[in-house]
XYZ file of N, CA, C and O in Angstrom:
528
model
N -39.825 46.315 -28.144
C -40.319 45.268 -28.253
C -39.420 43.707 -27.801
O -37.794 44.159 -27.721
N -40.008 42.728 -27.285
C -39.272 41.343 -26.543
C -39.751 40.130 -26.945
O -41.220 40.165 -27.024
N -38.970 39.407 -26.721
C -39.221 38.371 -27.382
C -39.547 37.369 -26.300
O -38.250 37.309 -25.183
N -40.061 36.452 -26.153
C -40.205 36.012 -24.880
C -39.841 34.697 -25.372
O -39.550 34.046 -26.603
N -39.172 34.044 -24.515
C -38.359 32.927 -24.668
C -38.922 31.272 -24.645
O -38.476 30.553 -25.909
N -40.226 31.533 -24.540
C -41.231 30.159 -24.502
C -41.647 29.903 -25.901
O -41.665 30.984 -26.624
N -41.860 29.011 -26.369
C -43.015 28.765 -27.933
C -43.964 28.281 -26.968
O -44.266 27.849 -25.623
N -45.235 28.598 -27.765
C -46.521 28.853 -27.147
C -47.487 27.924 -28.049
O -47.265 27.547 -28.738
N -48.792 27.395 -27.651
C -49.561 26.743 -28.497
C -50.859 27.327 -28.297
O -51.410 28.454 -26.810
N -51.690 28.048 -28.896
C -53.302 28.746 -29.213
C -54.183 27.441 -29.107
O -54.276 26.741 -30.265
N -54.821 26.940 -27.742
C -55.601 26.252 -27.454
C -57.223 26.196 -27.817
O -57.721 27.644 -27.349
N -57.828 25.307 -28.124
C -59.701 25.642 -27.827
C -59.897 24.616 -27.155
O -60.049 23.635 -27.996
N -60.772 24.938 -26.320
C -61.763 24.018 -25.401
C -63.014 24.312 -26.163
O -63.525 25.209 -26.386
N -64.144 23.480 -25.461
C -65.418 23.991 -25.204
C -65.756 24.664 -24.385
O -65.234 25.256 -23.181
N -66.831 25.558 -24.664
C -66.930 27.140 -24.034
C -67.461 26.610 -22.459
O -67.046 27.499 -21.553
N -67.850 25.433 -21.864
C -68.443 25.363 -20.902
C -67.430 24.655 -19.828
O -67.253 23.894 -18.864
N -66.526 24.001 -20.625
C -65.064 23.476 -19.892
C -64.665 23.780 -19.142
O -64.135 25.699 -19.349
N -64.136 23.316 -17.761
C -63.235 24.130 -16.843
C -61.925 24.275 -17.625
O -61.443 23.610 -17.856
N -61.209 25.541 -16.613
C -59.852 25.721 -17.567
C -59.333 24.347 -16.739
O -58.626 24.579 -15.319
N -58.190 23.845 -17.663
C -57.413 22.865 -17.094
C -56.078 23.418 -16.157
O -55.690 24.442 -16.359
N -55.359 22.915 -15.217
C -54.485 22.837 -14.419
C -53.087 22.820 -15.670
O -52.283 24.229 -14.915
N -52.875 22.526 -16.725
C -52.406 22.838 -17.163
C -52.255 24.492 -18.029
O -50.861 24.263 -18.197
N -53.189 24.646 -18.095
C -52.531 26.251 -18.526
C -52.427 26.995 -17.639
O -52.392 28.792 -17.797
N -52.315 26.767 -16.339
C -52.431 28.161 -15.591
C -50.679 27.652 -14.525
O -50.930 27.625 -13.138
N -49.572 27.160 -15.216
C -48.705 27.102 -15.045
C -47.613 28.416 -13.937
O -48.010 29.701 -14.814
N -47.610 28.007 -12.667
C -46.964 29.684 -12.059
C -46.237 30.338 -12.393
O -44.898 29.388 -13.500
N -45.530 31.739 -13.085
C -45.032 32.923 -13.209
C -44.361 32.454 -14.914
O -43.812 33.009 -15.407
N -45.557 31.602 -15.748
C -45.920 31.443 -17.369
C -46.276 32.533 -17.832
O -47.916 33.033 -17.698
N -46.381 32.676 -19.301
C -47.117 33.551 -19.794
C -48.721 32.777 -20.584
O -48.088 31.720 -20.853
N -49.670 33.406 -19.848
C -50.362 32.512 -20.303
C -52.050 33.445 -20.928
O -52.324 34.832 -19.987
N -53.081 33.331 -21.471
C -54.040 33.760 -21.422
C -55.295 33.134 -21.733
O -54.756 31.793 -22.504
N -56.196 33.091 -21.237
C -57.203 32.448 -21.157
C -58.549 33.275 -21.378
O -58.914 34.630 -20.657
N -59.147 32.662 -22.378
C -60.446 33.970 -22.930
C -62.006 33.093 -22.805
O -61.556 32.088 -23.699
N -62.917 34.275 -22.058
C -64.453 32.072 -22.774
C -64.820 33.212 -23.358
O -65.468 34.195 -22.594
N -65.783 32.567 -23.869
C -66.331 33.140 -24.977
C -68.042 32.427 -25.385
O -67.926 31.254 -24.530
N -68.822 32.758 -25.420
C -70.269 32.062 -25.849
C -69.799 30.649 -26.362
O -70.372 29.630 -26.245
N -68.811 31.103 -27.100
C -68.227 29.774 -27.654
C -67.353 28.832 -27.833
O -67.579 27.686 -28.496
N -66.392 29.032 -26.981
C -64.920 28.255 -27.048
C -64.338 28.991 -25.787
O -64.787 30.139 -25.020
N -63.413 28.479 -25.535
C -62.419 28.673 -24.885
C -61.027 28.749 -25.073
O -60.695 27.637 -25.145
N -60.713 29.950 -25.223
C -59.364 29.880 -25.595
C -58.310 29.877 -24.445
O -58.350 30.733 -23.568
N -57.067 29.216 -25.191
C -55.667 29.227 -23.917
C -54.824 29.432 -24.722
O -54.456 28.720 -25.354
N -53.978 30.454 -24.566
C -52.394 30.247 -25.219
C -51.599 30.417 -23.598
O -51.727 31.122 -22.776
N -50.756 29.175 -23.530
C -49.823 29.224 -22.827
C -48.623 28.086 -23.517
O -48.365 27.594 -24.724
N -47.665 27.996 -22.699
C -46.598 27.293 -22.976
C -46.885 26.292 -23.557
O -47.459 25.192 -23.386
N -45.965 25.787 -24.963
C -46.498 24.364 -25.785
C -46.020 23.400 -25.205
O -47.515 22.697 -25.288
N -44.781 22.805 -24.070
C -45.077 21.832 -23.539
C -45.433 21.103 -22.744
O -46.216 20.349 -22.528
N -47.024 22.542 -22.151
C -47.602 21.924 -20.971
C -49.010 21.132 -21.996
O -49.928 20.922 -20.413
N -49.157 21.674 -22.623
C -50.261 21.330 -23.300
C -50.660 19.754 -23.796
O -49.981 19.439 -24.650
N -51.538 18.870 -23.315
C -51.999 17.442 -23.805
C -51.938 17.184 -25.368
O -52.668 18.317 -25.478
N -51.049 16.480 -25.836
C -51.455 15.892 -27.183
C -53.021 16.260 -27.825
O -53.533 16.029 -29.003
N -53.372 15.580 -26.531
C -54.999 15.412 -26.823
C -56.108 16.702 -27.431
O -57.045 16.737 -27.717
N -55.390 17.868 -27.369
C -56.024 18.997 -26.892
C -56.466 19.777 -28.304
O -54.684 19.638 -29.105
N -57.113 20.255 -29.172
C -57.507 20.871 -30.299
C -56.290 22.108 -30.218
O -56.556 23.262 -29.432
N -55.115 22.111 -30.851
C -54.281 23.501 -30.674
C -53.066 23.180 -31.729
O -53.091 22.546 -32.928
N -53.015 25.153 -31.769
C -51.903 25.116 -32.946
C -50.425 25.505 -32.447
O -50.750 26.533 -31.473
N -49.412 24.760 -32.850
C -48.718 24.717 -31.999
C -47.466 25.557 -32.601
O -47.215 26.077 -34.028
N -46.431 25.845 -31.816
C -45.272 26.337 -32.665
C -45.088 28.030 -32.448
O -44.840 28.251 -33.652
N -45.634 28.519 -31.334
C -45.887 30.288 -31.742
C -44.828 30.454 -30.850
O -44.287 30.498 -29.688
N -44.220 31.570 -31.415
C -43.167 32.257 -30.862
C -43.756 34.362 -30.321
O -44.642 34.626 -30.907
N -43.643 34.782 -28.629
C -44.794 35.630 -28.396
C -43.855 37.090 -28.442
O -42.569 37.074 -28.019
N -44.014 37.997 -29.242
C -43.315 39.182 -29.137
C -44.081 40.295 -27.809
O -45.461 40.301 -28.390
N -43.481 40.629 -27.393
C -43.816 41.784 -25.779
C -43.629 43.161 -25.941
O -42.985 43.718 -26.054
N -44.622 43.782 -25.848
C -44.702 45.442 -26.217
C -43.609 45.894 -24.385
O -44.700 45.190 -23.935
N -43.036 46.408 -24.823
C -42.662 47.148 -23.237
C -43.746 47.809 -22.876
O -44.156 48.929 -23.487
N -44.170 47.478 -21.996
C -44.763 48.436 -21.112
C -44.557 49.283 -19.546
O -43.675 48.736 -19.530
N -45.628 49.225 -19.225
C -46.973 49.226 -19.603
C -47.319 50.605 -20.459
O -46.700 51.464 -20.031
N -48.628 50.017 -20.785
C -48.564 51.388 -22.434
C -49.933 52.014 -21.629
O -50.905 51.415 -20.812
N -50.324 53.801 -21.589
C -51.121 54.280 -21.297
C -52.646 53.628 -22.429
O -52.758 53.689 -23.411
N -53.333 54.449 -21.318
C -55.097 53.366 -22.305
C -55.347 54.367 -23.470
O -55.570 54.530 -23.831
N -54.897 55.705 -22.858
C -54.603 57.148 -24.056
C -53.958 56.670 -25.301
O -54.402 57.553 -26.288
N -53.351 55.957 -25.322
C -52.251 55.308 -26.593
C -53.198 54.887 -27.531
O -54.390 53.873 -27.404
N -52.481 55.065 -28.573
C -53.241 54.231 -29.959
C -52.277 54.283 -30.796
O -51.264 54.283 -31.387
N -53.171 53.318 -31.410
C -51.945 52.550 -32.718
C -50.867 51.678 -32.374
O -49.782 51.292 -33.411
N -50.745 51.114 -31.709
C -49.742 50.391 -30.851
C -49.453 48.543 -31.819
O -48.818 48.940 -32.616
N -51.004 48.680 -31.137
C -50.891 46.813 -31.937
C -50.877 47.140 -33.569
O -50.303 46.441 -34.371
N -51.754 48.191 -33.964
C -51.959 48.122 -35.479
C -50.738 48.800 -36.180
O -50.336 47.982 -37.654
N -49.353 49.261 -35.563
C -48.254 49.317 -36.147
C -47.444 48.366 -36.350
O -46.186 48.352 -36.512
N -47.541 47.138 -35.373
C -47.145 46.145 -35.604
C -47.695 44.691 -36.800
O -47.270 44.468 -37.211
N -48.940 44.759 -36.639
C -49.594 44.281 -37.567
C -49.866 44.602 -38.978
O -49.785 43.652 -39.249
N -49.937 46.065 -39.536
C -50.010 46.621 -40.177
C -48.396 45.957 -41.446
O -48.862 45.210 -42.231
N -46.996 46.140 -40.842
C -46.437 45.738 -41.379
C -46.108 44.477 -41.593
O -45.557 43.736 -42.805
N -46.758 43.598 -40.666
C -46.291 41.776 -40.677
C -47.906 41.456 -41.670
O -47.136 40.584 -42.161
N -48.545 42.289 -41.305
C -50.198 41.790 -42.842
C -49.379 41.851 -44.134
O -49.774 41.694 -45.060
N -48.464 42.918 -44.132
C -47.938 43.384 -45.608
C -47.184 42.492 -46.163
O -46.968 42.363 -47.044
N -46.101 41.814 -44.837
C -45.559 40.747 -45.276
C -46.155 39.857 -45.437
O -45.485 38.024 -45.590
N -47.630 39.313 -45.292
C -48.326 38.169 -45.307
C -47.753 37.109 -44.064
O -47.836 36.051 -44.358
N -47.486 37.545 -43.350
C -47.001 37.278 -41.800
C -48.420 36.807 -41.164
O -48.381 38.377 -39.965
N -48.847 35.547 -40.764
C -50.042 36.120 -39.996
C -49.911 36.016 -38.769
O -48.454 35.753 -37.779
N -50.556 37.015 -37.408
C -49.929 36.978 -36.215
C -51.809 36.401 -34.997
O -52.859 36.312 -35.910
N -51.655 36.076 -34.168
C -51.971 36.034 -32.727
C -52.571 37.423 -32.136
O -51.457 37.610 -31.376
N -52.750 38.198 -31.847
C -52.656 39.518 -30.641
C -53.684 38.988 -29.767
O -54.553 38.403 -29.447
N -52.993 39.581 -28.564
C -53.606 39.586 -27.479
C -53.304 40.882 -26.601
O -51.631 41.094 -27.013
N -54.071 41.180 -25.889
C -53.844 42.687 -25.026
C -54.166 42.358 -23.720
O -55.183 41.800 -23.605
N -53.263 42.588 -22.864
C -53.559 42.823 -21.482
C -53.811 43.754 -21.039
O -53.584 45.415 -21.725
N -54.065 44.064 -19.414
C -54.701 45.954 -18.902
C -52.866 46.468 -19.081
O -53.271 48.106 -19.174
N -51.237 46.289 -18.976
C -50.437 46.455 -19.376
C -49.806 46.869 -20.702
O -49.180 47.599 -21.068
N -49.808 46.071 -21.702
C -49.289 46.009 -23.139
C -50.241 44.984 -24.168
O -50.918 44.420 -23.622
N -49.118 44.751 -24.761
C -49.911 43.961 -26.015
C -48.724 42.948 -26.388
O -47.333 42.523 -26.009
N -49.337 41.996 -26.641
C -48.583 40.900 -27.692
C -49.100 40.353 -28.502
O -49.909 40.479 -28.807
N -47.995 39.834 -29.156
C -48.369 39.558 -30.716
C -47.806 38.225 -30.752
O -46.393 38.304 -30.832
N -48.223 37.326 -31.157
C -47.571 35.783 -31.161
C -47.435 35.735 -32.825
O -48.810 35.918 -33.824
N -46.546 34.912 -33.221
C -45.955 34.569 -34.683
C -45.565 33.084 -35.004
O -45.196 32.493 -33.736
N -45.897 32.702 -36.147
C -44.984 30.971 -35.879
C -43.663 31.300 -36.301
O -43.622 31.995 -36.224
N -43.782 30.098 -35.227
C -41.821 29.830 -35.195
C -41.198 30.257 -36.552
O -40.257 30.460 -36.653
N -41.846 29.684 -37.415
C -41.375 29.529 -38.953
C -40.980 30.651 -39.122
O -40.243 31.320 -40.028
N -41.744 31.957 -38.878
C -42.263 33.735 -39.385
C -41.250 34.119 -38.716
O -41.229 35.411 -38.914
N -40.620 33.488 -37.453
C -40.146 34.756 -36.410
C -38.872 35.416 -36.989
O -39.019 36.446 -36.825
N -38.598 34.798 -37.554
C -36.999 35.812 -38.458
C -37.680 36.903 -38.779
O -36.848 37.835 -39.087
N -38.215 36.701 -39.917
C -38.691 37.298 -40.912
C -39.134 38.556 -40.276
O -39.524 39.827 -40.637
N -40.676 37.600 -39.333
C -41.046 38.791 -38.480
C -40.352 40.635 -37.664
O -40.581 40.995 -37.759
N -39.133 39.480 -37.133
C -38.283 40.700 -36.186
C -38.042 41.215 -37.507
O -37.702 42.416 -37.340
N -36.954 40.958 -38.343
C -36.908 41.446 -39.492
C -37.807 43.187 -40.084
O -37.477 43.866 -40.488
N -39.077 42.168 -40.201
C -40.239 43.226 -41.350
C -40.221 44.511 -40.128
O -40.131 45.395 -40.115
N -40.275 44.255 -38.432
C -40.996 45.199 -37.960
C -39.324 45.912 -37.582
O -39.886 47.053 -36.869
N -38.364 45.641 -37.298
C -37.347 46.216 -37.425
C -37.271 47.454 -38.307
O -37.181 48.395 -38.535
N -37.731 46.847 -40.094
C -37.446 47.882 -40.716
C -38.650 48.854 -40.650
O -38.420 49.996 -41.418
N -39.815 48.910 -40.160
C -40.559 49.490 -39.416
C -40.234 50.275 -38.517
O -40.983 51.392 -37.943
N -39.493 50.417 -37.984
C -38.734 51.388 -36.893
C -39.101 50.432 -35.382
O -38.646 51.081 -34.240
N -39.753 49.332 -35.170
C -39.453 48.496 -34.134
C -38.111 48.594 -33.599
O -37.189 48.219 -33.928
N -37.848 48.600 -32.404
C -36.845 48.831 -31.139
C -36.445 47.466 -30.623
O -37.331 46.789 -29.369
N -35.104 46.893 -30.512
C -35.490 45.262 -30.096
C -34.144 45.688 -29.631
O -33.263 46.366 -29.096
N -34.113 45.010 -27.635
C -33.458 44.859 -26.782
C -32.325 44.326 -26.919
O -31.515 44.027 -26.275
N -32.093 43.554 -28.302
C -30.722 43.055 -28.715
C -30.020 43.635 -29.770
O -30.777 44.231 -30.833
N -28.940 43.484 -29.394
C -28.562 44.024 -31.081
C -28.193 43.382 -32.632
O -28.288 43.420 -33.491
N -28.213 41.729 -32.356
C -28.236 41.032 -33.648
C -29.265 39.916 -33.553
O -29.575 39.692 -32.090
N -29.653 39.443 -34.727
C -30.826 38.341 -34.795
C -30.446 36.947 -34.203
O -31.653 36.527 -33.601
N -29.380 36.520 -33.871
C -28.831 35.635 -33.314
C -28.610 35.186 -31.496
O -28.333 34.596 -31.274
N -28.886 36.634 -31.193
C -29.140 37.082 -29.564
C -30.252 35.770 -29.188
O -29.743 35.290 -28.625
N -31.308 36.342 -29.523
C -32.709 35.489 -28.934
C -32.535 34.326 -29.509
O -31.768 34.049 -30.667
N -33.117 33.306 -28.924
C -33.172 32.398 -29.732
C -34.825 32.322 -30.933
O -35.791 32.221 -30.355
N -34.259 32.398 -32.060
C -35.238 32.278 -33.140
C -35.396 31.117 -33.575
O -36.304 31.132 -34.403
N -35.426 29.763 -33.324
C -35.931 28.629 -33.360
C -37.673 28.114 -32.734
O -37.108 28.232 -31.347
């Protein structure tokens, strides 16, 4: 697992709203999903105007990929221990890998829970990445 450096917002717009320019920052992680009921956008928190309905202050954990489509249980292996620790998540899957977002205030506990569950981190100590 890798920790992305940015803080993210999870936004809800109207189902027929256009994708706003602030959601399309070059080089930044973003996820845009349209359903018949809504347009959901996950993007860096500072890019989102205050007038937009959003849950702010999320950090993203990325599974090192790419993951073959035949592999099973990757997301469940992350979600299960976090659910048992009562840490809510927002999951996103892409063609290559999975991302799990947790509130910034839950990040240190989430990292510890996942470490205890056997997940490997690219840093040696908790204070190496920015956990705030």
